[in-house]
PDB file of C-alpha atoms in Angstrom:
ATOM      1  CA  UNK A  30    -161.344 185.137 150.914  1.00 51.00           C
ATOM      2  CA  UNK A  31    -162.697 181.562 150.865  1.00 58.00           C
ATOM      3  CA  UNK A  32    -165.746 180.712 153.430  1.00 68.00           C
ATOM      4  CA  UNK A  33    -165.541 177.735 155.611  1.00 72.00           C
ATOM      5  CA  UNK A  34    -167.761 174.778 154.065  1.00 80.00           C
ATOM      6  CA  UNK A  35    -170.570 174.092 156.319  1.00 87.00           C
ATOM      7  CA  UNK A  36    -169.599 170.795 157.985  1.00 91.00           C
ATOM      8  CA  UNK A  37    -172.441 170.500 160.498  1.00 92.00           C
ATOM      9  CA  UNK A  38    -173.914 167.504 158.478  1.00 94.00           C
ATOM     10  CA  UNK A  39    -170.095 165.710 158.211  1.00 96.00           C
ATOM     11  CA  UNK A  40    -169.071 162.471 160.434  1.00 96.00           C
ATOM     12  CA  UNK A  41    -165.269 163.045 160.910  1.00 96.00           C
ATOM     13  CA  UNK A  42    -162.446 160.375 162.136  1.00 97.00           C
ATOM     14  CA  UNK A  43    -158.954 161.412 162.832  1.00 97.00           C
ATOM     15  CA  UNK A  44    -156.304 158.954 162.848  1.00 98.00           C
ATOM     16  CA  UNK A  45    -152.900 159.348 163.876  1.00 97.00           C
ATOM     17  CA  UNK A  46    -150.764 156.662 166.167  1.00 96.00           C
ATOM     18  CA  UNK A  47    -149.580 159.950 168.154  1.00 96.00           C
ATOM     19  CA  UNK A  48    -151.671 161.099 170.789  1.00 95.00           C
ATOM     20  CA  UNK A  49    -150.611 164.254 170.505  1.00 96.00           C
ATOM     21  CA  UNK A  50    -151.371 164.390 166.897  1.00 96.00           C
ATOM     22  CA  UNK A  51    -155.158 163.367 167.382  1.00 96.00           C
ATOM     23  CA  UNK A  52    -155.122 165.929 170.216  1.00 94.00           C
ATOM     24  CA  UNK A  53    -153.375 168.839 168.247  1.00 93.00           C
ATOM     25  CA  UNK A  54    -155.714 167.801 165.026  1.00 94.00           C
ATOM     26  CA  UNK A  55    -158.755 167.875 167.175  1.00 92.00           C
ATOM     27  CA  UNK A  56    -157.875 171.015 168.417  1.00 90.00           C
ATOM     28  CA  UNK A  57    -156.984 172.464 164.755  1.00 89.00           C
ATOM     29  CA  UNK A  58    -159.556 171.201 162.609  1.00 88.00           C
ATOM     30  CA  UNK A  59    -161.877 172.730 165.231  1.00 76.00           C
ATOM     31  CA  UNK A  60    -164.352 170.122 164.965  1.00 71.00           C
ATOM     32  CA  UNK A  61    -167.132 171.089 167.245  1.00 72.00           C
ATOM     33  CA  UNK A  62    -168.711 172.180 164.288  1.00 89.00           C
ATOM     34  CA  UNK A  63    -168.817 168.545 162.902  1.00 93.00           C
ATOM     35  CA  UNK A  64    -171.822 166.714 163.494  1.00 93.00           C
ATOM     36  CA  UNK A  65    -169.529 164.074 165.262  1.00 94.00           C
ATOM     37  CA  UNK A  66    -166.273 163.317 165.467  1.00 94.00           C
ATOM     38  CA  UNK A  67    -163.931 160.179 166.808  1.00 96.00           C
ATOM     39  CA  UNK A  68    -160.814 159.148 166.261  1.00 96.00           C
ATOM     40  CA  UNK A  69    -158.569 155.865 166.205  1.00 97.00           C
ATOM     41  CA  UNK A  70    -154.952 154.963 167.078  1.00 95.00           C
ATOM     42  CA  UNK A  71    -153.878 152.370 164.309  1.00 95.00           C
ATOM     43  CA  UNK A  72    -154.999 151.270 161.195  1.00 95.00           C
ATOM     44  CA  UNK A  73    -157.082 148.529 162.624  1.00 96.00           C
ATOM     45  CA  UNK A  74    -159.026 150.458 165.410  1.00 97.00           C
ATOM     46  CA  UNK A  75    -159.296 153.028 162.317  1.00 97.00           C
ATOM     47  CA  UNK A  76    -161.285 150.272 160.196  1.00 97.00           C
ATOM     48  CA  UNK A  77    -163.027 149.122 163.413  1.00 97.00           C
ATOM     49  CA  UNK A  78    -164.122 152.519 163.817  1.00 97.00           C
ATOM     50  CA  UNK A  79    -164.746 153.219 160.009  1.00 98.00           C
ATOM     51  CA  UNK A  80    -166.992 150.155 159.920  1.00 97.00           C
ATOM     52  CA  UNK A  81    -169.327 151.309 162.419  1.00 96.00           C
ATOM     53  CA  UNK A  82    -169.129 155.041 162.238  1.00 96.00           C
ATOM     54  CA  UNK A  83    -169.040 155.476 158.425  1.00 97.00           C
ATOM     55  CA  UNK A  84    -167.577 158.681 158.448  1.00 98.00           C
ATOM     56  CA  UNK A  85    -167.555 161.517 156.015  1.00 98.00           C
ATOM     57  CA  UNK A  86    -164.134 162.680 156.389  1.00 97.00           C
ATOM     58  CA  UNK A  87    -161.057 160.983 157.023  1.00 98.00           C
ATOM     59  CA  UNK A  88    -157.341 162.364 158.391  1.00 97.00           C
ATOM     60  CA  UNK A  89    -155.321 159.214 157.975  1.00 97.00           C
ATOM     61  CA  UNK A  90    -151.724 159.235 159.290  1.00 96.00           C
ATOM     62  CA  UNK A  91    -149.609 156.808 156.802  1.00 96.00           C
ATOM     63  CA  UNK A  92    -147.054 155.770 159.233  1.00 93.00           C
ATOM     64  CA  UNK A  93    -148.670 153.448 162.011  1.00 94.00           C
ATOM     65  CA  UNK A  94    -148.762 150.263 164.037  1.00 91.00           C
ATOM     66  CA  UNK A  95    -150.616 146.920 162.597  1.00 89.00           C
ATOM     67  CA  UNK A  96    -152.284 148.531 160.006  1.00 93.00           C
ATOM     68  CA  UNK A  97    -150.454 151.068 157.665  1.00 93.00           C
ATOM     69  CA  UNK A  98    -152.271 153.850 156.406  1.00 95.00           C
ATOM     70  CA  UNK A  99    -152.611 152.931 152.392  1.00 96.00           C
ATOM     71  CA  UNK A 100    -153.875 149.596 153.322  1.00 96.00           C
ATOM     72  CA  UNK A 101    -156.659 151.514 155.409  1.00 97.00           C
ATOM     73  CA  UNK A 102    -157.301 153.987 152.387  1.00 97.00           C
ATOM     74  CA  UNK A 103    -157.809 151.248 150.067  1.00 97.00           C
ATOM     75  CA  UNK A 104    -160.169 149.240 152.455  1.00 97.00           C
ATOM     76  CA  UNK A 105    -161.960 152.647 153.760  1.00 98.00           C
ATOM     77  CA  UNK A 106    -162.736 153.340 150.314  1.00 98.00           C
ATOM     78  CA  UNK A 107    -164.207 149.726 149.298  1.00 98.00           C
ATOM     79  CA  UNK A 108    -166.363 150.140 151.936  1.00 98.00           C
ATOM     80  CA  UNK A 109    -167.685 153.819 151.290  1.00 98.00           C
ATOM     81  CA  UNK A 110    -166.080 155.420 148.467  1.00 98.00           C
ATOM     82  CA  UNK A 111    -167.441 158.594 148.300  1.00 97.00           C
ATOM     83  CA  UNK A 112    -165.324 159.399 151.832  1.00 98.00           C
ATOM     84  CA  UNK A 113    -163.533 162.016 151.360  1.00 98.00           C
ATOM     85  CA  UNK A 114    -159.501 161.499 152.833  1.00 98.00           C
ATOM     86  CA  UNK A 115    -157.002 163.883 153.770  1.00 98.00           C
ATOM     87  CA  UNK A 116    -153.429 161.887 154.164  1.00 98.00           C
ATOM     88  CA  UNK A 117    -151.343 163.712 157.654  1.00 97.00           C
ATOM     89  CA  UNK A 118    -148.234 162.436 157.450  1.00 96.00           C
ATOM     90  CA  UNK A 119    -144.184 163.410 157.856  1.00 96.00           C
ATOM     91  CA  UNK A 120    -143.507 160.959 154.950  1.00 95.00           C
ATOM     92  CA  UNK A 121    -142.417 164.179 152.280  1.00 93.00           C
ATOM     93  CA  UNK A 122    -141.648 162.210 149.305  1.00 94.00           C
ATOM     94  CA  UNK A 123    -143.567 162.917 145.828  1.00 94.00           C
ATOM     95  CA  UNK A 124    -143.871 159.072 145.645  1.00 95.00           C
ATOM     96  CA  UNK A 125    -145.644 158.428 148.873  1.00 95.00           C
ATOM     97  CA  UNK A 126    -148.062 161.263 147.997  1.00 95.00           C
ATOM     98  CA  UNK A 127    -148.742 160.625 144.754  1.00 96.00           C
ATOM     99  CA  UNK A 128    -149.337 156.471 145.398  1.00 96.00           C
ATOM    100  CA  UNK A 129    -151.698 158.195 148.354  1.00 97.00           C
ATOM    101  CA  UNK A 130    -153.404 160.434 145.563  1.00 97.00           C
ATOM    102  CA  UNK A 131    -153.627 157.826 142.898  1.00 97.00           C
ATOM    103  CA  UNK A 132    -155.164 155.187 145.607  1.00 97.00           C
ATOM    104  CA  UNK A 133    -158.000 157.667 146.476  1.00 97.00           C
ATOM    105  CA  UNK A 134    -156.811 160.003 148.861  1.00 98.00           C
ATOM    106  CA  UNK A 135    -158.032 163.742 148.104  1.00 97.00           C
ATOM    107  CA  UNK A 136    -155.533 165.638 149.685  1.00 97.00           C
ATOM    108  CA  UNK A 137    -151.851 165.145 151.097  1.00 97.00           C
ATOM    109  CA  UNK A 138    -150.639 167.300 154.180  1.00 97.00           C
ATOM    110  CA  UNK A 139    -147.204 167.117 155.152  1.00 96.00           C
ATOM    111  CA  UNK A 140    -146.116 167.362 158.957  1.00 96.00           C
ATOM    112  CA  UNK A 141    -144.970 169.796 160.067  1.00 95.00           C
ATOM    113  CA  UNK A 142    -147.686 172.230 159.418  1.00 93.00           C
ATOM    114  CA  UNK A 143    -150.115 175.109 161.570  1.00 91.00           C
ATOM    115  CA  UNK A 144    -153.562 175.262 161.864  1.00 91.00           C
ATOM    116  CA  UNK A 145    -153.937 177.560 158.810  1.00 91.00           C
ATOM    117  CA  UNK A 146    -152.468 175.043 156.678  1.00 93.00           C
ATOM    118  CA  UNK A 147    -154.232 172.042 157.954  1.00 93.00           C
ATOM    119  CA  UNK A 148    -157.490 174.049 157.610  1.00 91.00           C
ATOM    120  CA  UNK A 149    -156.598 175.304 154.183  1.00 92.00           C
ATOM    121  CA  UNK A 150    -156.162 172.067 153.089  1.00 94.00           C
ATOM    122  CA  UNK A 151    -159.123 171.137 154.507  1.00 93.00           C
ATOM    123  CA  UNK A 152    -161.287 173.534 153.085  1.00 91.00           C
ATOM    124  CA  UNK A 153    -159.493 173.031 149.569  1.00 93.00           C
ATOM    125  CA  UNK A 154    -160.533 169.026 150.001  1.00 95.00           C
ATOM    126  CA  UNK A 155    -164.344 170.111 151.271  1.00 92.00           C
ATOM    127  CA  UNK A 156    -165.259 173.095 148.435  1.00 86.00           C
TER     128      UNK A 156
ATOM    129  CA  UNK B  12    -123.116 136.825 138.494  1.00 34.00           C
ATOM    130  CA  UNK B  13    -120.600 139.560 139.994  1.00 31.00           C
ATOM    131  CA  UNK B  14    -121.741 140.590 143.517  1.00 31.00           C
ATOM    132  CA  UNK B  15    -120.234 143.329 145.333  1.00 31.00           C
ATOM    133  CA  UNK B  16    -121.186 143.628 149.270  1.00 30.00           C
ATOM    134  CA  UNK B  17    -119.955 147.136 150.916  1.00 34.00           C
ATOM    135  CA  UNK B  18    -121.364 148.226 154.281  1.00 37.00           C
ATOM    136  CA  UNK B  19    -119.982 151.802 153.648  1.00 41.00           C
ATOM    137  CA  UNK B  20    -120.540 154.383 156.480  1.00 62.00           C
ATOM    138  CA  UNK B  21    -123.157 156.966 155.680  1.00 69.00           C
ATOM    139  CA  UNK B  22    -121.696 159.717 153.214  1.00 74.00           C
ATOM    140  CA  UNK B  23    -121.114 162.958 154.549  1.00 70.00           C
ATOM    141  CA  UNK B  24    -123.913 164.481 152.413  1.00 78.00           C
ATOM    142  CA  UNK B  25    -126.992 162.794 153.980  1.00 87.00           C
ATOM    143  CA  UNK B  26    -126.059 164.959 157.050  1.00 89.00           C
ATOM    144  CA  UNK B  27    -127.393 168.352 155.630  1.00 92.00           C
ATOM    145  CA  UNK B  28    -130.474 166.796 154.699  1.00 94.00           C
ATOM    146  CA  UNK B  29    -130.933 166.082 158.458  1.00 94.00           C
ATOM    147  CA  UNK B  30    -130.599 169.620 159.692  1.00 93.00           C
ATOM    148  CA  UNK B  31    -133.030 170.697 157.009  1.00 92.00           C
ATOM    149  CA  UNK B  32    -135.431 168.736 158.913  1.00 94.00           C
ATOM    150  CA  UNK B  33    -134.493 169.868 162.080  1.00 94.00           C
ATOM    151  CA  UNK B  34    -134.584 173.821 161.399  1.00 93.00           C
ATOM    152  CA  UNK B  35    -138.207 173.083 159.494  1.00 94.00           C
ATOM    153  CA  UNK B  36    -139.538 171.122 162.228  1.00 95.00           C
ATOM    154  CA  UNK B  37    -138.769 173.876 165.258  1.00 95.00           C
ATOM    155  CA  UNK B  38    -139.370 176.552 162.746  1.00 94.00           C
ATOM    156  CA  UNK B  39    -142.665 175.674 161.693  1.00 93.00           C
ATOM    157  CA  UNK B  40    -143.968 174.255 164.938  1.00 93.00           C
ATOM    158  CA  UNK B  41    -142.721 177.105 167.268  1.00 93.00           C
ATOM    159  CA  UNK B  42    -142.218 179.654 165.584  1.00 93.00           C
ATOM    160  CA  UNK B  43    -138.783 179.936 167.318  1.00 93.00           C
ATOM    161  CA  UNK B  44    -135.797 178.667 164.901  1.00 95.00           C
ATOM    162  CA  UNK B  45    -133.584 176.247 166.035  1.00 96.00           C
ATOM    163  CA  UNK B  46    -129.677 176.107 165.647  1.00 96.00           C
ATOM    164  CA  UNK B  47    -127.651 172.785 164.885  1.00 95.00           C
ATOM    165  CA  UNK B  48    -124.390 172.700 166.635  1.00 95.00           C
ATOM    166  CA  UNK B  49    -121.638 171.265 164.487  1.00 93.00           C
ATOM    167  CA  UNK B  50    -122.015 167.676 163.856  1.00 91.00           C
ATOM    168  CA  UNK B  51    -119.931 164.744 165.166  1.00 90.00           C
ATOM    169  CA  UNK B  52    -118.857 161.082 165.163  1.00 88.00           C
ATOM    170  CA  UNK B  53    -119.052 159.089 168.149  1.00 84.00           C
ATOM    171  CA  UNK B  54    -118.990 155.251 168.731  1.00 77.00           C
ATOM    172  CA  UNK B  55    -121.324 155.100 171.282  1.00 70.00           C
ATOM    173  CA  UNK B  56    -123.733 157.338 171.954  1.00 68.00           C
ATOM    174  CA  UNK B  57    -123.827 158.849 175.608  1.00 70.00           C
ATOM    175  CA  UNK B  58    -125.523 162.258 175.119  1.00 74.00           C
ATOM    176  CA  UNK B  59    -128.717 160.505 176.151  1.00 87.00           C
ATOM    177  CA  UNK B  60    -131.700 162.769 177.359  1.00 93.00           C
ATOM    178  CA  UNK B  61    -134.920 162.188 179.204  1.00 96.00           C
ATOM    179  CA  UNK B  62    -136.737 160.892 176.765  1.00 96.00           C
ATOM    180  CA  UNK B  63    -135.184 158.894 173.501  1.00 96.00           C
ATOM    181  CA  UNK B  64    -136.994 157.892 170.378  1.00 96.00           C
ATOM    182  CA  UNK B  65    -135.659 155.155 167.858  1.00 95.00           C
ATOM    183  CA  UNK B  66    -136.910 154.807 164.637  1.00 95.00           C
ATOM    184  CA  UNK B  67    -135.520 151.540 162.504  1.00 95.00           C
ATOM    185  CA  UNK B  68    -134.779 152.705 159.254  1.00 95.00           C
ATOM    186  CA  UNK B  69    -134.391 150.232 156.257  1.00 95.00           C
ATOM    187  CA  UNK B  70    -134.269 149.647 152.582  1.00 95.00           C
ATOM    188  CA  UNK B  71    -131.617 151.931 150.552  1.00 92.00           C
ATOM    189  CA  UNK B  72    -130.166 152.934 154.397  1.00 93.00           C
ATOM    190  CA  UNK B  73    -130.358 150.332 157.315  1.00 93.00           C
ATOM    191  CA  UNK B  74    -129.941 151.577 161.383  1.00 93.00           C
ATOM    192  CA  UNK B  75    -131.584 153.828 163.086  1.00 93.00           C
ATOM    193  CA  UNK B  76    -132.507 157.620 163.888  1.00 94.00           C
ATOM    194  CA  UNK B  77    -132.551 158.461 167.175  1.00 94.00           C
ATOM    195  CA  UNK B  78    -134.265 161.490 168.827  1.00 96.00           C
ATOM    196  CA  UNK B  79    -133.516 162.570 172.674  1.00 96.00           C
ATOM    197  CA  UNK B  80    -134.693 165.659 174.213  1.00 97.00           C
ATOM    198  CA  UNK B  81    -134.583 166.609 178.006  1.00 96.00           C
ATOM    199  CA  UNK B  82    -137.859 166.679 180.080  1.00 97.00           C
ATOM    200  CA  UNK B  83    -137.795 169.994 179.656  1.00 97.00           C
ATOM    201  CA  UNK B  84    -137.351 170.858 176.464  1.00 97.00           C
ATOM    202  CA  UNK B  85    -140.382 168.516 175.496  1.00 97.00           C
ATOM    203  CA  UNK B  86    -142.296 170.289 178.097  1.00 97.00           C
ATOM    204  CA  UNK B  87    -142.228 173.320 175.934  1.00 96.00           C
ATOM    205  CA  UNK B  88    -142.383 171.756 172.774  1.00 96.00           C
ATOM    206  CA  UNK B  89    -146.105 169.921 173.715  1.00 96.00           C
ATOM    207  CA  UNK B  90    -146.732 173.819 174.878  1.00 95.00           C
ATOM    208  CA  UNK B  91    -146.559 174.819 170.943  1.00 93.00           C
ATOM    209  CA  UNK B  92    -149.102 171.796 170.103  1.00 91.00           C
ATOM    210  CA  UNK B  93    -151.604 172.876 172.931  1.00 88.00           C
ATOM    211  CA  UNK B  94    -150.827 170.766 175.623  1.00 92.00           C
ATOM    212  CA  UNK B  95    -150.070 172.477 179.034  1.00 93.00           C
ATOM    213  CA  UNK B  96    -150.314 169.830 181.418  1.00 95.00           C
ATOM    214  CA  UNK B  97    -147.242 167.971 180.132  1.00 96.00           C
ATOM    215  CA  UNK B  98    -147.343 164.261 181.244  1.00 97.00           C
ATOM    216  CA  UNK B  99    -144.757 161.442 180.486  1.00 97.00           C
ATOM    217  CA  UNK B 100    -147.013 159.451 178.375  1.00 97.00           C
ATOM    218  CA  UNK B 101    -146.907 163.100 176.491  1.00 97.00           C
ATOM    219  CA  UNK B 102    -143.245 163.506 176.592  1.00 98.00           C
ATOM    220  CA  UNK B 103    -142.902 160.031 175.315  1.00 97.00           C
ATOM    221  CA  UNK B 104    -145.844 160.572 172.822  1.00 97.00           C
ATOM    222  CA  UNK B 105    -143.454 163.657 171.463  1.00 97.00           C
ATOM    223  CA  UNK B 106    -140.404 163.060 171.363  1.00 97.00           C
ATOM    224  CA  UNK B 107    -141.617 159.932 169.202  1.00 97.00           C
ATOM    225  CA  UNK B 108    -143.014 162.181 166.958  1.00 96.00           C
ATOM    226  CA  UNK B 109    -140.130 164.591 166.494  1.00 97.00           C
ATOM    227  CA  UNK B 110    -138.624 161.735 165.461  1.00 97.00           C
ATOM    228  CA  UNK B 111    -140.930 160.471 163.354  1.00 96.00           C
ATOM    229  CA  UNK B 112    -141.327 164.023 161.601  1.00 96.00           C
ATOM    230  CA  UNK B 113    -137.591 164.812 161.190  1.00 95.00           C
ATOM    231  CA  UNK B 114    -137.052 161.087 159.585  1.00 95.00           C
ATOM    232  CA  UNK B 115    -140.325 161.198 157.687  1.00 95.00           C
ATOM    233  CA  UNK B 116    -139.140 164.672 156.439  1.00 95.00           C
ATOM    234  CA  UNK B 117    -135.480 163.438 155.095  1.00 95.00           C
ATOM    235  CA  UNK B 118    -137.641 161.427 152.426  1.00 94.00           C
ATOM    236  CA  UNK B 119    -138.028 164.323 150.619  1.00 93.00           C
ATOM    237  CA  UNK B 120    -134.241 164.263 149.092  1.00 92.00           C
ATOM    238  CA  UNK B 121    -133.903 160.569 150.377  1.00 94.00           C
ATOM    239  CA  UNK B 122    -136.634 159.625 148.678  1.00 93.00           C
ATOM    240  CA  UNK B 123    -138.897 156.633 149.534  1.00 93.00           C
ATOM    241  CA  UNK B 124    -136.041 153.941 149.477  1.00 94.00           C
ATOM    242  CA  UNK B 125    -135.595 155.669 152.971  1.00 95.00           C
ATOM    243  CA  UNK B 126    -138.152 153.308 154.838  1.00 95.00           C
ATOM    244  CA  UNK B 127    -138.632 154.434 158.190  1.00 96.00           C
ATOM    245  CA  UNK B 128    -140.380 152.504 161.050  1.00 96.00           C
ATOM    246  CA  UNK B 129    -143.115 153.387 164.448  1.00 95.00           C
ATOM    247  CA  UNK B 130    -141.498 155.140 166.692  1.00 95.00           C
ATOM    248  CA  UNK B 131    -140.114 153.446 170.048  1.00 95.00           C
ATOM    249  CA  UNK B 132    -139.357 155.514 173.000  1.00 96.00           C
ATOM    250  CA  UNK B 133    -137.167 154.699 176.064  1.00 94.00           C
ATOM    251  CA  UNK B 134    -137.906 156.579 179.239  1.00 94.00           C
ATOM    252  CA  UNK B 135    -135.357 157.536 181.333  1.00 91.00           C
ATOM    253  CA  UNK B 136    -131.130 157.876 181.023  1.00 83.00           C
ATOM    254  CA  UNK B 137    -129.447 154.776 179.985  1.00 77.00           C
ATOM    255  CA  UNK B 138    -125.596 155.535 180.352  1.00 73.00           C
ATOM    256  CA  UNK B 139    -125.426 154.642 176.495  1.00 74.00           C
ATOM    257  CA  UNK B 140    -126.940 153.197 173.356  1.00 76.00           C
ATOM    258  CA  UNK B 141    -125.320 150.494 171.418  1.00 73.00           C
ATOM    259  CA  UNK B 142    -125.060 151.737 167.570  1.00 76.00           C
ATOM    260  CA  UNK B 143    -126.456 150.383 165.030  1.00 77.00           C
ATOM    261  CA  UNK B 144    -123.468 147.089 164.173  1.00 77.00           C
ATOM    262  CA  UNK B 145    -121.378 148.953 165.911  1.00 76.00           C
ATOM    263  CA  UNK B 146    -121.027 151.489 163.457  1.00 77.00           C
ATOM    264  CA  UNK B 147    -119.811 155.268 164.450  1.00 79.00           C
ATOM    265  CA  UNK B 148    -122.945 157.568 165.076  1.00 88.00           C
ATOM    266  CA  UNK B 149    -122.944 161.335 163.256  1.00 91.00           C
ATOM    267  CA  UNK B 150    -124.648 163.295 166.484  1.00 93.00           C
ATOM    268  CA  UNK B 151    -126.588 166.474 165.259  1.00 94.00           C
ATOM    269  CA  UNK B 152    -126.634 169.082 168.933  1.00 95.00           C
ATOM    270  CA  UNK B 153    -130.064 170.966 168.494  1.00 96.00           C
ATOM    271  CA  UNK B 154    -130.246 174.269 170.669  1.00 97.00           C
ATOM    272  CA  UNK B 155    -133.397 175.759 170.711  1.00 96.00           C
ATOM    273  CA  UNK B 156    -134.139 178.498 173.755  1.00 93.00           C
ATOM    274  CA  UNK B 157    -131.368 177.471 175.321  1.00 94.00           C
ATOM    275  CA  UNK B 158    -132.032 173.797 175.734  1.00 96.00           C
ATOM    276  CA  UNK B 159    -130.605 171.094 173.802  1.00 96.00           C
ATOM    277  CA  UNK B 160    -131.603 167.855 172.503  1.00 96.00           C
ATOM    278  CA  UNK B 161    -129.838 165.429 169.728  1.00 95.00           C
ATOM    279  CA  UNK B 162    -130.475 163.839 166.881  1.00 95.00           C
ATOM    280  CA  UNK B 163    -128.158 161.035 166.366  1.00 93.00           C
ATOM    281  CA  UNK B 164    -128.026 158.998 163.012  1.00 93.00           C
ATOM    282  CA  UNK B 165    -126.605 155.585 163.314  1.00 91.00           C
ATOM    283  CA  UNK B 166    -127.250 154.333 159.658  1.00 91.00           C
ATOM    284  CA  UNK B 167    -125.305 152.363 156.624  1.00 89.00           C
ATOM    285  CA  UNK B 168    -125.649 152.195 152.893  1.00 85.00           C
ATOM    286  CA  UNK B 169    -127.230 148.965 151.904  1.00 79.00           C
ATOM    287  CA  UNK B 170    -124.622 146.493 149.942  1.00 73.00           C
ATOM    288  CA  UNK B 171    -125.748 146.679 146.774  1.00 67.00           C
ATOM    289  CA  UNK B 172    -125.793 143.937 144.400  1.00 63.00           C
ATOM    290  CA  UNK B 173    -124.520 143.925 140.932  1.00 59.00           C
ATOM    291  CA  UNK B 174    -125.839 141.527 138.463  1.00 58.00           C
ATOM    292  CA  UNK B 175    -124.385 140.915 134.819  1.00 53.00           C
ATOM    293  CA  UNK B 176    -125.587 138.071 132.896  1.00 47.00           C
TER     294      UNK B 176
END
C-alpha cells in the first residue's frame, strides 16, 4: 500500500473555471495538509496568482475563459519549471493529453473521477 | 480545384457516443447509474429545464450541446460533489459542468477535431431554444432517481473541402 507523500512543505493552486470543481478538488485533495493552498478561476487569475504565489503544485483545468489551460502550462513552467502539474480536465482524447504531457504537464486526470482517483494520481505525480 | 460543400445532419452513430458519456458521468459521480430514454428528433427544442447549459461546439462538428436539468435534480447532483446548501449560482455552476464533462468526454471517439467551448448557462424556462441553423435536434431523456434532465445535440458535419490539383 503506497504512503501519502508528506506535502506539509508544498504551495498548492487549483484551477478550474467551475466553482464547484475548485470546491469538490479542495475538498478531495484534502489540502489542509498543504502548507498553503489558493486557487484561481481562469487562466489569467491562474498566472496572476502563479506569479505571486509560486506554487509547488498545480491542478490546471484545460478548458477555461481568457486564458486556456496549455497556454498557462507553458507560461507556468517558464516561470518555475520545476512545478509539478496535474492537468483536470473532461477533454478525454489521447491527443489533448499527450500535447498536455509533452508540454510539461506530469499527470493527466480525466473528469469524471472520485477522490481515490484524484488522490492516486496525485500521489503517483508526488512519489 | 473541385469543392464540395454538404451541411449533412449529424449521422446516427455519434448518438451512442453521447450516452456513453452520460451513463459514465452519473455512474462515476453518484454512484447511482443513469438510464437514457430512447432518443429523438425535434425541430425546436421545448423540453427546457431549470437550468440549461450550451456549449458551442466547432471544428470537424459545428452547433451546440445543450444540457438542462430541473432544480431538483441538480440539487442532488451538487449533493454527490459535497455541496449541501445548493444555491443557483451552484445549480448554474453544475449544470455547466455536466455539460462540459459529457461534451469533453465524447472526444474520446470524436477525437480532438470535436472543439468544444466554456460553458453558458441560462437560468430559468424559456418556452424554446432556437437550433443550431435551424437544424433538427437528436434529444437524449436522462432518468436518474426518478428525475429527468436532457441532453440535446443540435450539431452538423463541417462541409468539407476537396482539393485536386
Amino acid at each position: 500500500m503506497s504512503t501519502a507523500p508528506d506535502v506539509s512543505h508544498l504551495k498548492l493552486l487549483i484551477v478550474d473555471d467551475s466553482m464547484v470543481m475548485r470546491r469538490a478538488l479542495t475538498v478531495s485533495i484534502q489540502t489542509s495538509n498543504f502548507q498553503e493552498v489558493r486557487s484561481a478561476a481562469n487562466g489569467v487569475l491562474a498566472l496572476q496568482q502563479f506569479r505571486e504565489f509560486l506554487p509547488d503544485v498545480v491542478t490546471l483545468d484545460l478548458t477555461m475563459p481568457e486564458l486556456g489551460g496549455i497556454e498557462a502550462l507553458e507560461q507556468m513552467l517558464k516561470i518555475k519549471p520545476d512545478t509539478k502539474i496535474m492537468i483536470v480536465s473532461a477533454l478525454a482524447d489521447d491527443a489533448t493529453a499527450i500535447e498536455a504531457l509533452k508540454k510539461g504537464a506530469e499527470q493527466f486526470i480525466c473528469k469524471p473521477f472520485t477522490p481515490e482517483e484524484l488522490n492516486q494520481a496525485l500521489l503517483e505525480m508526488l512519489s | 480545384m473541385i469543392s464540395q460543400a454538404s451541411s449533412s445532419n449529424l449521422r446516427q452513430e455519434t448518438l451512442p457516443v453521447f450516452v456513453q458519456s452520460i451513463m459514465h458521468y452519473f455512474k462515476h459521480i453518484t454512484g447511482v447509474p443513469a438510464q437514457t430514454e430512447t432518443p429523438y428528433l425535434q425541430e425546436e427544442t421545448s423540453e427546457l429545464g431549470d437550468f440549461t447549459a450550451i456549449i458551442g461546439v466547432s471544428g470537424d462538428l459545428q452547433g451546440c450541446v445543450y444540457y438542462t436539468a430541473p432544480r431538483e435534480m441538480l440539487d442532488k447532483i451538487l449533493g454527490f460533489v459535497a455541496e449541501f446548501e445548493p444555491t443557483d449560482e451552484l445549480r448554474c455552476d453544475m449544470a455547466g459542468e455536466v455539460a462540459n464533462t459529457l461534451s469533453g468526454n465524447a472526444r474520446r471517439q470524436l477525437g480532438a477535431g470535436f472543439m468544444i467551448s466554456v460553458p453558458m448557462v441560462i437560468q430559468g424556462r424559456p418556452e424554446r431554444l432556437v437550433t443550431y441553423k435551424g437544424n433538427p435536434c437528436f434529444i437524449i431523456p436522462i432518468l436518474w432517481q426518478t428525475l429527468r434532465s436532457h441532453l440535446m445535440i443540435s450539431l452538423i458535419e463541417t462541409p468539407v473541402n476537396y482539393s485536386m490539383e
